[in-house]
Structures are given as structure tokens and as C-alpha cells.
Amino acid sequence: RKEVEQDPGPFNVPEGATVAFNCTYSNSASQSFFWYRQDCRKEPKLLMSVYSSGNEDGRFTAQLNRASQYISLLIRDSKLSDSATYLCVVNRGGYQKVTFGIGTKLQVIP
Amino acid sequence: EAQVTQNPRYLITVTGKKLTVTCSQNMNHEYMSWYRQDPGLGLRQIYYSMNVEVTDKGDVPEGYKVSRKEKRNFPLILESPSPNQTSLYFCASSAGVSTEAFFGQGTRLTVV
């Protein structure tokens, strides 16, 4: 089993739709979780950190489910500008390594 | 402006010719790392450094070397590049392993 797994997509959704991505992780000791956004051929940039209590930033909501070992990202009212690849990132507890998921590609269509 | 600078952005080289990709950050970050990104495989960590003179292997270190003589610089060295090292490389820095990482713009390397 991979340490971090994501559905690569692509997810093709119409403007205004709500879309959700999940990311599962295998190491129960993992401590830090993030969602990054990567535009085509560009560097990844932090979208949001994921906290145990869940967190929201405008149209974006991130949640952590430790019991089932997954994190989720919900995007409401999708915009064309949301088209990108969304990377799930996990820091494995007790180690200084960082593991990225393969990324989920989102295409918002007019 | 806070940034991570990688050079060169594009590089085509021949098998066996040693090369260095430079990475510099101006945010006084302690944690720096190198990744390679390949289609279908995502970003994979090559090496990381927790501070000056402290480096350790990531998930795919074979064929690479790094050094951290100064806090701001973390060069990636390919002593004898091979075609399977053709990839998109990113350098990143952060205050710690559990904090936001800032990435350089990437280096697209082709080894022929």
C-alpha cells in the first residue's frame, strides 16, 4: 500500500459545482497534513493546512479523519481558476520526511 | 521578497557529465529538501536537510548528492547523470518539516 494515495482524476466539473477530494495515508503516526495546489508545470503552493478540528478558508474546507486515516478537501462554488492539480502532503510522525500524494487533477468547465 | 531560487531552470546534458543544480532561500529556513516529479509518480523526496551540515536521504536518493555548508544554500549534485534522471526537480524550504514549504520554480533536466 502506498503511504499516501489520491485519485489522480481528472475530475471535470461545471462552474459553480461542489467537488470533494480524499487522500488516504497509511502511517497512523502521521502528524502534519496539508493540501497544496500545483498549476501546470509550475511549483506547488500551499493551499491550506489540515487541522484535527477541520478548517475552512472561503470556499475551501479541509478535514482530517484520523480513525479512517484520510484527509479531505471540499471546494464549493467552483471557479474556472480552481482548475489545477491538488496535492495531498503528509509528514510521517517521528520522521523528518515529507510524502506527497500523486495529486488529483481538477478541471472546471464553463 | 521571500523566495527560493533554483538554477538553471532548464538543462540538457549528456550521460556521465557531472552537474549541479543550485538552490538558495532568503527566509532563514532550517529545513530544505529536493524533490523530483515524474508523470504518474508525483513528487518524490530525494534528500532533505534539517540544518547546516545535517542531511539525510529521502525516498529516492540513488544517484544524487547534496551538501548544506550554509543555511541558505542546498545544491543538488548529479555525479554521473543517467537518462532515468530526466525529470522536473524542485527545491523547497520551510521553517520546519511540519510547516509551509516554499518551492523554487523548478529545474527541467534532460539527460541524453
PDB file of C-alpha atoms in Angstrom:
ATOM      1  CA  ARG A   1       0.000   0.000   0.000  1.00  0.00           C
ATOM      2  CA  LYS A   2       1.322   3.459  -0.851  1.00  0.00           C
ATOM      3  CA  GLU A   3       1.990   5.806   2.043  1.00  0.00           C
ATOM      4  CA  VAL A   4      -0.258   8.473   0.579  1.00  0.00           C
ATOM      5  CA  GLU A   5      -2.928   7.724  -2.005  1.00  0.00           C
ATOM      6  CA  GLN A   6      -5.031  10.022  -4.122  1.00  0.00           C
ATOM      7  CA  ASP A   7      -7.337   9.505  -7.065  1.00  0.00           C
ATOM      8  CA  PRO A   8      -5.476  11.167  -9.948  1.00  0.00           C
ATOM      9  CA  GLY A   9      -8.722  12.084 -11.733  1.00  0.00           C
ATOM     10  CA  PRO A  10      -9.281  14.122 -13.784  1.00  0.00           C
ATOM     11  CA  PHE A  11     -12.383  15.481 -12.152  1.00  0.00           C
ATOM     12  CA  ASN A  12     -14.299  17.519 -14.723  1.00  0.00           C
ATOM     13  CA  VAL A  13     -16.913  19.685 -13.033  1.00  0.00           C
ATOM     14  CA  PRO A  14     -19.070  22.604 -14.203  1.00  0.00           C
ATOM     15  CA  GLU A  15     -18.597  26.073 -12.813  1.00  0.00           C
ATOM     16  CA  GLY A  16     -20.461  26.525  -9.569  1.00  0.00           C
ATOM     17  CA  ALA A  17     -20.342  22.858  -8.627  1.00  0.00           C
ATOM     18  CA  THR A  18     -19.113  21.475  -5.325  1.00  0.00           C
ATOM     19  CA  VAL A  19     -16.327  18.936  -5.557  1.00  0.00           C
ATOM     20  CA  ALA A  20     -14.554  16.865  -2.919  1.00  0.00           C
ATOM     21  CA  PHE A  21     -11.236  15.019  -2.939  1.00  0.00           C
ATOM     22  CA  ASN A  22      -9.997  12.462  -0.470  1.00  0.00           C
ATOM     23  CA  CYS A  23      -6.485  11.393   0.373  1.00  0.00           C
ATOM     24  CA  THR A  24      -5.675   8.311   2.429  1.00  0.00           C
ATOM     25  CA  TYR A  25      -2.472   7.742   4.368  1.00  0.00           C
ATOM     26  CA  SER A  26      -1.075   4.508   5.722  1.00  0.00           C
ATOM     27  CA  ASN A  27       1.010   5.570   8.721  1.00  0.00           C
ATOM     28  CA  SER A  28      -1.196   6.108  11.750  1.00  0.00           C
ATOM     29  CA  ALA A  29       1.602   8.092  13.407  1.00  0.00           C
ATOM     30  CA  SER A  30       1.440  10.815  10.736  1.00  0.00           C
ATOM     31  CA  GLN A  31       1.178  14.211  12.357  1.00  0.00           C
ATOM     32  CA  SER A  32       1.009  17.014   9.829  1.00  0.00           C
ATOM     33  CA  PHE A  33      -1.254  17.266   6.810  1.00  0.00           C
ATOM     34  CA  PHE A  34      -1.518  19.789   4.027  1.00  0.00           C
ATOM     35  CA  TRP A  35      -3.170  20.478   0.711  1.00  0.00           C
ATOM     36  CA  TYR A  36      -1.043  22.105  -1.971  1.00  0.00           C
ATOM     37  CA  ARG A  37      -2.132  23.379  -5.348  1.00  0.00           C
ATOM     38  CA  GLN A  38       0.002  22.968  -8.452  1.00  0.00           C
ATOM     39  CA  ASP A  39      -0.703  24.659 -11.757  1.00  0.00           C
ATOM     40  CA  CYS A  40       0.611  23.016 -14.904  1.00  0.00           C
ATOM     41  CA  ARG A  41       4.433  22.906 -14.915  1.00  0.00           C
ATOM     42  CA  LYS A  42       4.611  25.333 -12.005  1.00  0.00           C
ATOM     43  CA  GLU A  43       5.817  24.910  -8.433  1.00  0.00           C
ATOM     44  CA  PRO A  44       3.384  23.653  -5.770  1.00  0.00           C
ATOM     45  CA  LYS A  45       1.958  26.264  -3.427  1.00  0.00           C
ATOM     46  CA  LEU A  46       0.292  25.776  -0.074  1.00  0.00           C
ATOM     47  CA  LEU A  47      -3.482  25.866  -0.252  1.00  0.00           C
ATOM     48  CA  MET A  48      -4.200  25.066   3.369  1.00  0.00           C
ATOM     49  CA  SER A  49      -3.040  23.113   6.361  1.00  0.00           C
ATOM     50  CA  VAL A  50      -5.366  20.460   7.744  1.00  0.00           C
ATOM     51  CA  TYR A  51      -6.136  20.534  11.435  1.00  0.00           C
ATOM     52  CA  SER A  52      -7.769  17.890  13.594  1.00  0.00           C
ATOM     53  CA  SER A  53     -10.783  20.104  14.156  1.00  0.00           C
ATOM     54  CA  GLY A  54     -11.143  20.830  10.449  1.00  0.00           C
ATOM     55  CA  ASN A  55     -10.628  24.230   8.898  1.00  0.00           C
ATOM     56  CA  GLU A  56     -12.232  26.473   6.347  1.00  0.00           C
ATOM     57  CA  ASP A  57     -10.851  29.203   4.108  1.00  0.00           C
ATOM     58  CA  GLY A  58     -13.507  30.850   1.977  1.00  0.00           C
ATOM     59  CA  ARG A  59     -14.810  28.253  -0.471  1.00  0.00           C
ATOM     60  CA  PHE A  60     -12.337  25.632   0.708  1.00  0.00           C
ATOM     61  CA  THR A  61     -12.811  23.246   3.622  1.00  0.00           C
ATOM     62  CA  ALA A  62     -10.274  20.690   4.787  1.00  0.00           C
ATOM     63  CA  GLN A  63     -10.953  17.879   7.222  1.00  0.00           C
ATOM     64  CA  LEU A  64      -8.952  15.145   8.909  1.00  0.00           C
ATOM     65  CA  ASN A  65     -10.332  11.756   9.879  1.00  0.00           C
ATOM     66  CA  ARG A  66      -7.711  10.024  11.990  1.00  0.00           C
ATOM     67  CA  ALA A  67      -9.818   6.925  12.652  1.00  0.00           C
ATOM     68  CA  SER A  68     -10.106   6.169   8.946  1.00  0.00           C
ATOM     69  CA  GLN A  69      -6.765   7.768   8.080  1.00  0.00           C
ATOM     70  CA  TYR A  70      -7.795  10.186   5.411  1.00  0.00           C
ATOM     71  CA  ILE A  71      -7.965  13.891   4.762  1.00  0.00           C
ATOM     72  CA  SER A  72     -10.439  15.626   2.509  1.00  0.00           C
ATOM     73  CA  LEU A  73     -10.711  18.863   0.573  1.00  0.00           C
ATOM     74  CA  LEU A  74     -14.073  20.352  -0.341  1.00  0.00           C
ATOM     75  CA  ILE A  75     -14.361  23.138  -2.896  1.00  0.00           C
ATOM     76  CA  ARG A  76     -17.665  24.957  -3.095  1.00  0.00           C
ATOM     77  CA  ASP A  77     -18.892  27.135  -5.980  1.00  0.00           C
ATOM     78  CA  SER A  78     -16.036  26.041  -8.268  1.00  0.00           C
ATOM     79  CA  LYS A  79     -14.405  28.709 -10.414  1.00  0.00           C
ATOM     80  CA  LEU A  80     -12.536  28.289 -13.686  1.00  0.00           C
ATOM     81  CA  SER A  81      -9.447  29.479 -11.821  1.00  0.00           C
ATOM     82  CA  ASP A  82      -9.687  26.460  -9.498  1.00  0.00           C
ATOM     83  CA  SER A  83      -8.511  24.231 -12.359  1.00  0.00           C
ATOM     84  CA  ALA A  84      -5.247  22.737 -11.133  1.00  0.00           C
ATOM     85  CA  THR A  85      -3.775  19.645  -9.532  1.00  0.00           C
ATOM     86  CA  TYR A  86      -4.341  19.306  -5.785  1.00  0.00           C
ATOM     87  CA  LEU A  87      -1.598  17.564  -3.849  1.00  0.00           C
ATOM     88  CA  CYS A  88      -2.084  15.909  -0.509  1.00  0.00           C
ATOM     89  CA  VAL A  89       1.009  16.100   1.733  1.00  0.00           C
ATOM     90  CA  VAL A  90       1.741  14.111   4.871  1.00  0.00           C
ATOM     91  CA  ASN A  91       4.581  14.327   7.357  1.00  0.00           C
ATOM     92  CA  ARG A  92       5.144  10.923   8.891  1.00  0.00           C
ATOM     93  CA  GLY A  93       5.308  11.216  12.654  1.00  0.00           C
ATOM     94  CA  GLY A  94       8.712  10.595  14.169  1.00  0.00           C
ATOM     95  CA  TYR A  95      10.471  11.159  10.861  1.00  0.00           C
ATOM     96  CA  GLN A  96      11.597  14.273   9.094  1.00  0.00           C
ATOM     97  CA  LYS A  97      10.431  13.103   5.685  1.00  0.00           C
ATOM     98  CA  VAL A  98       7.553  14.503   3.714  1.00  0.00           C
ATOM     99  CA  THR A  99       5.393  12.432   1.392  1.00  0.00           C
ATOM    100  CA  PHE A 100       3.308  13.847  -1.419  1.00  0.00           C
ATOM    101  CA  GLY A 101       0.337  12.167  -2.979  1.00  0.00           C
ATOM    102  CA  ILE A 102       0.290  11.815  -6.737  1.00  0.00           C
ATOM    103  CA  GLY A 103      -2.197  14.680  -6.980  1.00  0.00           C
ATOM    104  CA  THR A 104      -5.792  14.979  -8.141  1.00  0.00           C
ATOM    105  CA  LYS A 105      -6.401  16.944 -11.305  1.00  0.00           C
ATOM    106  CA  LEU A 106      -9.421  19.231 -11.326  1.00  0.00           C
ATOM    107  CA  GLN A 107     -10.795  20.796 -14.484  1.00  0.00           C
ATOM    108  CA  VAL A 108     -13.619  23.305 -14.031  1.00  0.00           C
ATOM    109  CA  ILE A 109     -15.543  23.772 -17.254  1.00  0.00           C
ATOM    110  CA  PRO A 110     -17.735  26.725 -18.266  1.00  0.00           C
TER     111      PRO A 110
ATOM    112  CA  GLU B   1      10.711  39.269  -1.382  1.00  0.00           C
ATOM    113  CA  ALA B   2      10.732  35.822   0.254  1.00  0.00           C
ATOM    114  CA  GLN B   3      11.766  33.265  -2.294  1.00  0.00           C
ATOM    115  CA  VAL B   4      13.525  30.055  -3.217  1.00  0.00           C
ATOM    116  CA  THR B   5      15.744  30.368  -6.261  1.00  0.00           C
ATOM    117  CA  GLN B   6      16.825  27.436  -8.375  1.00  0.00           C
ATOM    118  CA  ASN B   7      19.254  27.492 -11.253  1.00  0.00           C
ATOM    119  CA  PRO B   8      19.269  26.596 -14.016  1.00  0.00           C
ATOM    120  CA  ARG B   9      15.589  26.421 -14.995  1.00  0.00           C
ATOM    121  CA  TYR B  10      16.288  24.199 -17.976  1.00  0.00           C
ATOM    122  CA  LEU B  11      19.244  21.914 -18.616  1.00  0.00           C
ATOM    123  CA  ILE B  12      20.061  19.365 -21.296  1.00  0.00           C
ATOM    124  CA  THR B  13      23.166  17.311 -20.635  1.00  0.00           C
ATOM    125  CA  VAL B  14      24.835  14.081 -21.693  1.00  0.00           C
ATOM    126  CA  THR B  15      25.137  10.865 -19.744  1.00  0.00           C
ATOM    127  CA  GLY B  16      28.012  10.916 -17.275  1.00  0.00           C
ATOM    128  CA  LYS B  17      28.715  14.637 -17.245  1.00  0.00           C
ATOM    129  CA  LYS B  18      28.637  15.903 -13.664  1.00  0.00           C
ATOM    130  CA  LEU B  19      26.204  18.704 -12.962  1.00  0.00           C
ATOM    131  CA  THR B  20      24.997  20.807 -10.060  1.00  0.00           C
ATOM    132  CA  VAL B  21      21.604  22.424  -9.593  1.00  0.00           C
ATOM    133  CA  THR B  22      21.751  25.289  -7.152  1.00  0.00           C
ATOM    134  CA  CYS B  23      19.083  26.231  -4.622  1.00  0.00           C
ATOM    135  CA  SER B  24      19.078  29.284  -2.416  1.00  0.00           C
ATOM    136  CA  GLN B  25      16.488  30.643   0.027  1.00  0.00           C
ATOM    137  CA  ASN B  26      16.340  34.033   1.761  1.00  0.00           C
ATOM    138  CA  MET B  27      13.894  33.183   4.563  1.00  0.00           C
ATOM    139  CA  ASN B  28      16.403  31.813   7.095  1.00  0.00           C
ATOM    140  CA  HIS B  29      14.640  28.460   6.940  1.00  0.00           C
ATOM    141  CA  GLU B  30      16.219  25.466   8.618  1.00  0.00           C
ATOM    142  CA  TYR B  31      14.542  22.682   6.619  1.00  0.00           C
ATOM    143  CA  MET B  32      15.347  22.282   2.938  1.00  0.00           C
ATOM    144  CA  SER B  33      14.672  19.435   0.548  1.00  0.00           C
ATOM    145  CA  TRP B  34      14.888  18.302  -3.036  1.00  0.00           C
ATOM    146  CA  TYR B  35      12.129  16.550  -4.979  1.00  0.00           C
ATOM    147  CA  ARG B  36      11.773  15.088  -8.399  1.00  0.00           C
ATOM    148  CA  GLN B  37       8.428  14.991 -10.169  1.00  0.00           C
ATOM    149  CA  ASP B  38       7.630  12.399 -12.812  1.00  0.00           C
ATOM    150  CA  PRO B  39       4.362  11.667 -14.630  1.00  0.00           C
ATOM    151  CA  GLY B  40       2.315   9.095 -12.771  1.00  0.00           C
ATOM    152  CA  LEU B  41       4.670   9.127  -9.777  1.00  0.00           C
ATOM    153  CA  GLY B  42       4.128  12.576  -8.313  1.00  0.00           C
ATOM    154  CA  LEU B  43       6.676  14.411  -6.193  1.00  0.00           C
ATOM    155  CA  ARG B  44       9.243  12.202  -4.500  1.00  0.00           C
ATOM    156  CA  GLN B  45      11.710  13.425  -1.918  1.00  0.00           C
ATOM    157  CA  ILE B  46      15.360  12.909  -2.861  1.00  0.00           C
ATOM    158  CA  TYR B  47      17.260  14.400   0.084  1.00  0.00           C
ATOM    159  CA  TYR B  48      16.451  16.732   2.917  1.00  0.00           C
ATOM    160  CA  SER B  49      18.394  18.811   5.396  1.00  0.00           C
ATOM    161  CA  MET B  50      17.278  19.814   8.851  1.00  0.00           C
ATOM    162  CA  ASN B  51      20.076  22.338   9.312  1.00  0.00           C
ATOM    163  CA  VAL B  52      23.626  23.219   8.326  1.00  0.00           C
ATOM    164  CA  GLU B  53      25.770  20.105   7.898  1.00  0.00           C
ATOM    165  CA  VAL B  54      22.766  17.841   8.584  1.00  0.00           C
ATOM    166  CA  THR B  55      21.436  15.974   5.567  1.00  0.00           C
ATOM    167  CA  ASP B  56      19.570  12.716   5.127  1.00  0.00           C
ATOM    168  CA  LYS B  57      18.170  10.515   2.408  1.00  0.00           C
ATOM    169  CA  GLY B  58      14.620  10.826   1.211  1.00  0.00           C
ATOM    170  CA  ASP B  59      12.786   8.154  -0.721  1.00  0.00           C
ATOM    171  CA  VAL B  60      14.816   8.219  -3.967  1.00  0.00           C
ATOM    172  CA  PRO B  61      18.424   9.260  -3.129  1.00  0.00           C
ATOM    173  CA  GLU B  62      20.300   6.936  -5.510  1.00  0.00           C
ATOM    174  CA  GLY B  63      22.451   8.828  -7.985  1.00  0.00           C
ATOM    175  CA  TYR B  64      22.271  12.149  -6.120  1.00  0.00           C
ATOM    176  CA  LYS B  65      24.368  14.017  -3.585  1.00  0.00           C
ATOM    177  CA  VAL B  66      23.673  17.152  -1.587  1.00  0.00           C
ATOM    178  CA  SER B  67      25.524  19.438   0.762  1.00  0.00           C
ATOM    179  CA  ARG B  68      24.478  22.078   3.287  1.00  0.00           C
ATOM    180  CA  LYS B  69      27.503  24.191   4.128  1.00  0.00           C
ATOM    181  CA  GLU B  70      25.444  27.340   4.589  1.00  0.00           C
ATOM    182  CA  LYS B  71      21.903  27.744   5.816  1.00  0.00           C
ATOM    183  CA  ARG B  72      20.653  29.430   2.669  1.00  0.00           C
ATOM    184  CA  ASN B  73      22.116  27.060   0.044  1.00  0.00           C
ATOM    185  CA  PHE B  74      21.325  23.440  -0.704  1.00  0.00           C
ATOM    186  CA  PRO B  75      22.806  22.310  -4.026  1.00  0.00           C
ATOM    187  CA  LEU B  76      21.848  19.048  -5.717  1.00  0.00           C
ATOM    188  CA  ILE B  77      24.728  17.205  -7.371  1.00  0.00           C
ATOM    189  CA  LEU B  78      24.488  14.521 -10.028  1.00  0.00           C
ATOM    190  CA  GLU B  79      27.957  12.991 -10.249  1.00  0.00           C
ATOM    191  CA  SER B  80      27.211  10.832 -13.280  1.00  0.00           C
ATOM    192  CA  PRO B  81      23.764  11.624 -14.691  1.00  0.00           C
ATOM    193  CA  SER B  82      21.835   8.917 -16.486  1.00  0.00           C
ATOM    194  CA  PRO B  83      18.730   9.137 -18.703  1.00  0.00           C
ATOM    195  CA  ASN B  84      16.495   7.854 -15.886  1.00  0.00           C
ATOM    196  CA  GLN B  85      17.293  11.071 -14.008  1.00  0.00           C
ATOM    197  CA  THR B  86      15.483  13.073 -16.656  1.00  0.00           C
ATOM    198  CA  SER B  87      12.814  14.799 -14.606  1.00  0.00           C
ATOM    199  CA  LEU B  88      11.414  18.027 -13.176  1.00  0.00           C
ATOM    200  CA  TYR B  89      13.263  18.933  -9.982  1.00  0.00           C
ATOM    201  CA  PHE B  90      12.039  21.181  -7.179  1.00  0.00           C
ATOM    202  CA  CYS B  91      13.880  22.595  -4.229  1.00  0.00           C
ATOM    203  CA  ALA B  92      11.832  23.599  -1.191  1.00  0.00           C
ATOM    204  CA  SER B  93      12.445  25.271   2.142  1.00  0.00           C
ATOM    205  CA  SER B  94      10.439  25.638   5.317  1.00  0.00           C
ATOM    206  CA  ALA B  95      10.906  26.708   8.914  1.00  0.00           C
ATOM    207  CA  GLY B  96      10.407  23.074   9.931  1.00  0.00           C
ATOM    208  CA  VAL B  97       9.187  19.798   8.475  1.00  0.00           C
ATOM    209  CA  SER B  98       5.647  20.471   9.699  1.00  0.00           C
ATOM    210  CA  THR B  99       5.297  23.991   8.361  1.00  0.00           C
ATOM    211  CA  GLU B 100       4.506  25.514   4.973  1.00  0.00           C
ATOM    212  CA  ALA B 101       7.059  24.664   2.302  1.00  0.00           C
ATOM    213  CA  PHE B 102       8.091  27.240  -0.269  1.00  0.00           C
ATOM    214  CA  PHE B 103       9.189  25.844  -3.604  1.00  0.00           C
ATOM    215  CA  GLY B 104      11.574  27.056  -6.228  1.00  0.00           C
ATOM    216  CA  GLN B 105      10.315  27.391  -9.789  1.00  0.00           C
ATOM    217  CA  GLY B 106      11.716  24.036 -10.807  1.00  0.00           C
ATOM    218  CA  THR B 107      14.537  22.747 -12.989  1.00  0.00           C
ATOM    219  CA  ARG B 108      13.651  20.690 -16.021  1.00  0.00           C
ATOM    220  CA  LEU B 109      16.563  18.325 -16.601  1.00  0.00           C
ATOM    221  CA  THR B 110      17.026  16.160 -19.675  1.00  0.00           C
ATOM    222  CA  VAL B 111      19.850  13.615 -19.782  1.00  0.00           C
ATOM    223  CA  VAL B 112      20.577  12.178 -23.227  1.00  0.00           C
TER     224      VAL B 112
END
